[in-house]
PDB file of C-alpha atoms in Angstrom:
ATOM      1  CA  UNK A   1      24.772   0.220  43.814  1.00 70.00           C
ATOM      2  CA  UNK A   2      24.297  -2.972  41.820  1.00 75.00           C
ATOM      3  CA  UNK A   3      23.586  -1.041  38.622  1.00 82.00           C
ATOM      4  CA  UNK A   4      26.671   1.087  39.184  1.00 83.00           C
ATOM      5  CA  UNK A   5      28.782  -2.040  39.676  1.00 80.00           C
ATOM      6  CA  UNK A   6      27.390  -3.521  36.476  1.00 84.00           C
ATOM      7  CA  UNK A   7      28.127  -0.270  34.640  1.00 87.00           C
ATOM      8  CA  UNK A   8      31.732  -0.369  35.891  1.00 86.00           C
ATOM      9  CA  UNK A   9      32.046  -4.002  34.788  1.00 86.00           C
ATOM     10  CA  UNK A  10      30.763  -3.118  31.321  1.00 90.00           C
ATOM     11  CA  UNK A  11      33.092  -0.131  31.056  1.00 90.00           C
ATOM     12  CA  UNK A  12      36.046  -2.220  32.163  1.00 89.00           C
ATOM     13  CA  UNK A  13      35.215  -4.983  29.658  1.00 90.00           C
ATOM     14  CA  UNK A  14      34.887  -2.513  26.766  1.00 92.00           C
ATOM     15  CA  UNK A  15      38.143  -0.786  27.689  1.00 90.00           C
ATOM     16  CA  UNK A  16      40.147  -4.007  28.070  1.00 90.00           C
ATOM     17  CA  UNK A  17      38.802  -5.602  24.882  1.00 90.00           C
ATOM     18  CA  UNK A  18      39.297  -2.320  23.031  1.00 89.00           C
ATOM     19  CA  UNK A  19      42.888  -2.100  24.245  1.00 89.00           C
ATOM     20  CA  UNK A  20      43.618  -5.658  23.108  1.00 89.00           C
ATOM     21  CA  UNK A  21      42.137  -5.006  19.667  1.00 90.00           C
ATOM     22  CA  UNK A  22      43.952  -1.685  19.280  1.00 89.00           C
ATOM     23  CA  UNK A  23      47.298  -3.123  20.350  1.00 88.00           C
ATOM     24  CA  UNK A  24      47.133  -6.328  18.336  1.00 88.00           C
ATOM     25  CA  UNK A  25      45.557  -5.109  15.096  1.00 89.00           C
ATOM     26  CA  UNK A  26      46.504  -1.442  14.877  1.00 88.00           C
ATOM     27  CA  UNK A  27      49.697  -1.327  16.968  1.00 85.00           C
ATOM     28  CA  UNK A  28      48.102   1.449  18.987  1.00 85.00           C
ATOM     29  CA  UNK A  29      47.711   1.701  22.748  1.00 81.00           C
ATOM     30  CA  UNK A  30      45.708   4.190  24.737  1.00 84.00           C
ATOM     31  CA  UNK A  31      47.304   4.780  28.165  1.00 84.00           C
ATOM     32  CA  UNK A  32      44.189   6.515  29.456  1.00 89.00           C
ATOM     33  CA  UNK A  33      42.109   3.408  28.715  1.00 88.00           C
ATOM     34  CA  UNK A  34      44.311   1.263  30.978  1.00 87.00           C
ATOM     35  CA  UNK A  35      44.050   3.834  33.720  1.00 89.00           C
ATOM     36  CA  UNK A  36      40.283   4.193  33.384  1.00 91.00           C
ATOM     37  CA  UNK A  37      39.969   0.403  33.371  1.00 90.00           C
ATOM     38  CA  UNK A  38      41.851   0.198  36.674  1.00 89.00           C
ATOM     39  CA  UNK A  39      39.683   2.919  38.197  1.00 90.00           C
ATOM     40  CA  UNK A  40      36.492   1.161  37.050  1.00 91.00           C
ATOM     41  CA  UNK A  41      37.812  -2.092  38.545  1.00 90.00           C
ATOM     42  CA  UNK A  42      38.270  -0.375  41.901  1.00 89.00           C
ATOM     43  CA  UNK A  43      34.750   1.070  41.716  1.00 89.00           C
ATOM     44  CA  UNK A  44      33.281  -2.288  40.620  1.00 90.00           C
ATOM     45  CA  UNK A  45      34.719  -4.167  43.576  1.00 89.00           C
ATOM     46  CA  UNK A  46      33.961  -1.575  46.212  1.00 91.00           C
ATOM     47  CA  UNK A  47      30.394  -0.829  45.063  1.00 90.00           C
ATOM     48  CA  UNK A  48      29.568  -4.527  44.854  1.00 90.00           C
ATOM     49  CA  UNK A  49      30.443  -5.185  48.513  1.00 90.00           C
ATOM     50  CA  UNK A  50      27.717  -3.082  50.205  1.00 90.00           C
ATOM     51  CA  UNK A  51      25.172  -4.083  47.558  1.00 88.00           C
ATOM     52  CA  UNK A  52      25.832  -7.775  48.193  1.00 88.00           C
ATOM     53  CA  UNK A  53      25.669  -7.323  51.949  1.00 88.00           C
ATOM     54  CA  UNK A  54      22.446  -5.321  51.716  1.00 86.00           C
ATOM     55  CA  UNK A  55      20.726  -8.173  49.859  1.00 84.00           C
ATOM     56  CA  UNK A  56      22.536 -10.960  51.786  1.00 82.00           C
ATOM     57  CA  UNK A  57      24.074 -12.303  48.581  1.00 81.00           C
ATOM     58  CA  UNK A  58      27.731 -12.234  49.563  1.00 78.00           C
ATOM     59  CA  UNK A  59      29.791 -15.389  49.686  1.00 78.00           C
ATOM     60  CA  UNK A  60      29.309 -17.003  53.070  1.00 77.00           C
ATOM     61  CA  UNK A  61      30.365 -20.243  54.645  1.00 78.00           C
ATOM     62  CA  UNK A  62      27.401 -20.960  56.876  1.00 79.00           C
ATOM     63  CA  UNK A  63      28.235 -24.311  58.429  1.00 82.00           C
ATOM     64  CA  UNK A  64      28.509 -22.859  61.914  1.00 85.00           C
ATOM     65  CA  UNK A  65      25.562 -20.500  61.436  1.00 83.00           C
ATOM     66  CA  UNK A  66      23.272 -23.255  60.162  1.00 84.00           C
ATOM     67  CA  UNK A  67      24.182 -25.534  63.050  1.00 87.00           C
ATOM     68  CA  UNK A  68      23.340 -22.934  65.706  1.00 87.00           C
ATOM     69  CA  UNK A  69      20.048 -22.442  67.479  1.00 90.00           C
ATOM     70  CA  UNK A  70      18.199 -19.132  66.976  1.00 88.00           C
ATOM     71  CA  UNK A  71      19.859 -17.490  69.983  1.00 90.00           C
ATOM     72  CA  UNK A  72      23.320 -18.483  68.749  1.00 89.00           C
ATOM     73  CA  UNK A  73      22.470 -17.264  65.253  1.00 87.00           C
ATOM     74  CA  UNK A  74      21.430 -13.888  66.648  1.00 87.00           C
ATOM     75  CA  UNK A  75      24.661 -13.574  68.636  1.00 90.00           C
ATOM     76  CA  UNK A  76      26.755 -14.552  65.603  1.00 89.00           C
ATOM     77  CA  UNK A  77      24.904 -12.090  63.340  1.00 89.00           C
ATOM     78  CA  UNK A  78      25.329  -9.318  65.906  1.00 92.00           C
ATOM     79  CA  UNK A  79      29.047 -10.104  66.235  1.00 92.00           C
ATOM     80  CA  UNK A  80      29.497 -10.122  62.462  1.00 91.00           C
ATOM     81  CA  UNK A  81      27.927  -6.690  62.055  1.00 93.00           C
ATOM     82  CA  UNK A  82      29.932  -5.269  64.951  1.00 95.00           C
ATOM     83  CA  UNK A  83      33.124  -6.563  63.298  1.00 95.00           C
ATOM     84  CA  UNK A  84      32.080  -5.239  59.880  1.00 94.00           C
ATOM     85  CA  UNK A  85      31.343  -1.829  61.428  1.00 96.00           C
ATOM     86  CA  UNK A  86      34.729  -1.816  63.163  1.00 97.00           C
ATOM     87  CA  UNK A  87      36.448  -2.830  59.921  1.00 96.00           C
ATOM     88  CA  UNK A  88      34.685  -0.048  58.012  1.00 96.00           C
ATOM     89  CA  UNK A  89      35.655   2.508  60.656  1.00 96.00           C
ATOM     90  CA  UNK A  90      39.301   1.432  60.642  1.00 97.00           C
ATOM     91  CA  UNK A  91      39.314   1.344  56.835  1.00 97.00           C
ATOM     92  CA  UNK A  92      37.880   4.866  56.639  1.00 97.00           C
ATOM     93  CA  UNK A  93      40.499   6.141  59.073  1.00 97.00           C
ATOM     94  CA  UNK A  94      43.263   4.445  57.051  1.00 96.00           C
ATOM     95  CA  UNK A  95      41.864   5.857  53.808  1.00 95.00           C
ATOM     96  CA  UNK A  96      41.810   9.320  55.359  1.00 95.00           C
ATOM     97  CA  UNK A  97      45.462   8.990  56.429  1.00 95.00           C
ATOM     98  CA  UNK A  98      46.372   7.664  52.970  1.00 95.00           C
ATOM     99  CA  UNK A  99      44.580  10.454  51.111  1.00 94.00           C
ATOM    100  CA  UNK A 100      46.253  13.142  53.207  1.00 93.00           C
ATOM    101  CA  UNK A 101      49.443  12.249  51.341  1.00 93.00           C
ATOM    102  CA  UNK A 102      48.242  10.706  48.087  1.00 92.00           C
ATOM    103  CA  UNK A 103      45.346  13.078  47.464  1.00 87.00           C
ATOM    104  CA  UNK A 104      47.552  15.866  46.166  1.00 89.00           C
ATOM    105  CA  UNK A 105      48.856  13.725  43.302  1.00 92.00           C
ATOM    106  CA  UNK A 106      47.170  13.054  39.986  1.00 91.00           C
ATOM    107  CA  UNK A 107      47.008  10.028  37.730  1.00 89.00           C
ATOM    108  CA  UNK A 108      49.560   9.966  34.892  1.00 89.00           C
ATOM    109  CA  UNK A 109      47.292   9.735  31.830  1.00 87.00           C
ATOM    110  CA  UNK A 110      43.961  11.222  32.828  1.00 89.00           C
ATOM    111  CA  UNK A 111      45.385  13.767  35.294  1.00 90.00           C
ATOM    112  CA  UNK A 112      42.623  12.892  37.743  1.00 91.00           C
ATOM    113  CA  UNK A 113      43.152  13.753  41.366  1.00 91.00           C
ATOM    114  CA  UNK A 114      43.580  10.745  43.630  1.00 91.00           C
ATOM    115  CA  UNK A 115      40.607  12.136  45.536  1.00 93.00           C
ATOM    116  CA  UNK A 116      38.484  11.373  42.469  1.00 91.00           C
ATOM    117  CA  UNK A 117      40.086   7.965  41.958  1.00 91.00           C
ATOM    118  CA  UNK A 118      39.428   6.869  45.544  1.00 92.00           C
ATOM    119  CA  UNK A 119      36.010   8.556  45.894  1.00 93.00           C
ATOM    120  CA  UNK A 120      34.192   5.291  44.980  1.00 92.00           C
ATOM    121  CA  UNK A 121      36.127   3.522  47.746  1.00 93.00           C
ATOM    122  CA  UNK A 122      35.118   6.146  50.287  1.00 95.00           C
ATOM    123  CA  UNK A 123      31.473   6.118  49.191  1.00 94.00           C
ATOM    124  CA  UNK A 124      31.286   2.311  49.167  1.00 94.00           C
ATOM    125  CA  UNK A 125      32.847   1.859  52.609  1.00 96.00           C
ATOM    126  CA  UNK A 126      30.498   4.499  54.043  1.00 96.00           C
ATOM    127  CA  UNK A 127      27.584   2.583  52.466  1.00 94.00           C
ATOM    128  CA  UNK A 128      28.947  -0.668  53.933  1.00 94.00           C
ATOM    129  CA  UNK A 129      29.073   0.975  57.359  1.00 96.00           C
ATOM    130  CA  UNK A 130      25.515   2.264  56.942  1.00 95.00           C
ATOM    131  CA  UNK A 131      24.231  -1.207  55.996  1.00 93.00           C
ATOM    132  CA  UNK A 132      26.051  -2.818  58.936  1.00 93.00           C
ATOM    133  CA  UNK A 133      24.758  -0.209  61.392  1.00 94.00           C
ATOM    134  CA  UNK A 134      21.243  -0.543  59.971  1.00 93.00           C
ATOM    135  CA  UNK A 135      21.380  -4.308  60.526  1.00 91.00           C
ATOM    136  CA  UNK A 136      22.718  -3.789  64.067  1.00 91.00           C
ATOM    137  CA  UNK A 137      20.088  -1.235  65.014  1.00 91.00           C
ATOM    138  CA  UNK A 138      17.071  -2.926  63.455  1.00 89.00           C
ATOM    139  CA  UNK A 139      18.162  -6.513  64.007  1.00 83.00           C
ATOM    140  CA  UNK A 140      16.783  -7.409  60.595  1.00 80.00           C
ATOM    141  CA  UNK A 141      18.391  -9.408  57.845  1.00 77.00           C
ATOM    142  CA  UNK A 142      17.090 -10.681  54.509  1.00 74.00           C
ATOM    143  CA  UNK A 143      16.440 -14.409  54.494  1.00 64.00           C
ATOM    144  CA  UNK A 144      19.327 -16.486  53.217  1.00 56.00           C
ATOM    145  CA  UNK A 145      18.919 -19.505  50.971  1.00 51.00           C
ATOM    146  CA  UNK A 146      18.981 -21.923  53.923  1.00 48.00           C
ATOM    147  CA  UNK A 147      16.714 -20.170  56.411  1.00 50.00           C
ATOM    148  CA  UNK A 148      13.680 -22.329  55.696  1.00 51.00           C
ATOM    149  CA  UNK A 149      13.315 -25.879  56.975  1.00 51.00           C
ATOM    150  CA  UNK A 150      12.751 -27.463  53.550  1.00 53.00           C
ATOM    151  CA  UNK A 151      15.858 -25.800  52.066  1.00 54.00           C
ATOM    152  CA  UNK A 152      18.126 -26.503  55.030  1.00 62.00           C
ATOM    153  CA  UNK A 153      21.833 -26.843  54.404  1.00 63.00           C
ATOM    154  CA  UNK A 154      22.442 -30.631  54.375  1.00 69.00           C
ATOM    155  CA  UNK A 155      26.026 -30.395  55.631  1.00 68.00           C
ATOM    156  CA  UNK A 156      25.088 -28.162  58.557  1.00 69.00           C
ATOM    157  CA  UNK A 157      22.141 -30.473  59.308  1.00 74.00           C
ATOM    158  CA  UNK A 158      24.438 -33.523  59.436  1.00 75.00           C
ATOM    159  CA  UNK A 159      26.881 -31.712  61.743  1.00 76.00           C
ATOM    160  CA  UNK A 160      24.041 -30.609  64.034  1.00 75.00           C
ATOM    161  CA  UNK A 161      22.640 -34.159  64.165  1.00 80.00           C
ATOM    162  CA  UNK A 162      26.064 -35.614  64.968  1.00 79.00           C
ATOM    163  CA  UNK A 163      26.606 -33.034  67.691  1.00 76.00           C
ATOM    164  CA  UNK A 164      23.197 -33.742  69.235  1.00 79.00           C
ATOM    165  CA  UNK A 165      23.849 -37.523  69.126  1.00 79.00           C
ATOM    166  CA  UNK A 166      27.165 -37.036  70.918  1.00 74.00           C
ATOM    167  CA  UNK A 167      25.560 -34.882  73.581  1.00 72.00           C
ATOM    168  CA  UNK A 168      22.650 -37.292  74.107  1.00 72.00           C
ATOM    169  CA  UNK A 169      24.891 -40.375  74.274  1.00 68.00           C
ATOM    170  CA  UNK A 170      27.309 -38.685  76.649  1.00 62.00           C
ATOM    171  CA  UNK A 171      30.198 -39.127  74.190  1.00 53.00           C
ATOM    172  CA  UNK A 172      33.096 -37.140  75.603  1.00 52.00           C
ATOM    173  CA  UNK A 173      35.683 -37.775  72.877  1.00 52.00           C
ATOM    174  CA  UNK A 174      38.008 -34.857  72.364  1.00 49.00           C
TER     175      UNK A 174
END
């Protein structure tokens, strides 16, 4: 998935730079290149999402997660994967309803069916659902950057210390 995303990024970069050069220096534009660039952008984004989640490299704000005890972390992880699975299911249903209507049309320049254009989206969301269900069923997750004691998130550590001080001192400020 990562290699495919990188391939789409490279294709998109070549097409966009080529279009700029052709338009500015040769007064020539290739409509199919713009269209293929848009399609590769869609594929790039959607293939990157399950790959990032599989390797736990997606952007995450982990202040709450880092401040929780192991039981709370497990509950939060479980909840996240349930929500991701629900999102993927709803997205797939919406994509199905969308493609019922849009699938019969083709793109203007390349004459590709919209089924072909949105196939990477379908494949990527199915992969996202598979990764989320795998994490739910197995309960496993790759270690994040802050899962070890020596590399602990300093902000989350400060919040946890402040919360424990308030609890121990009986501070009931709201």
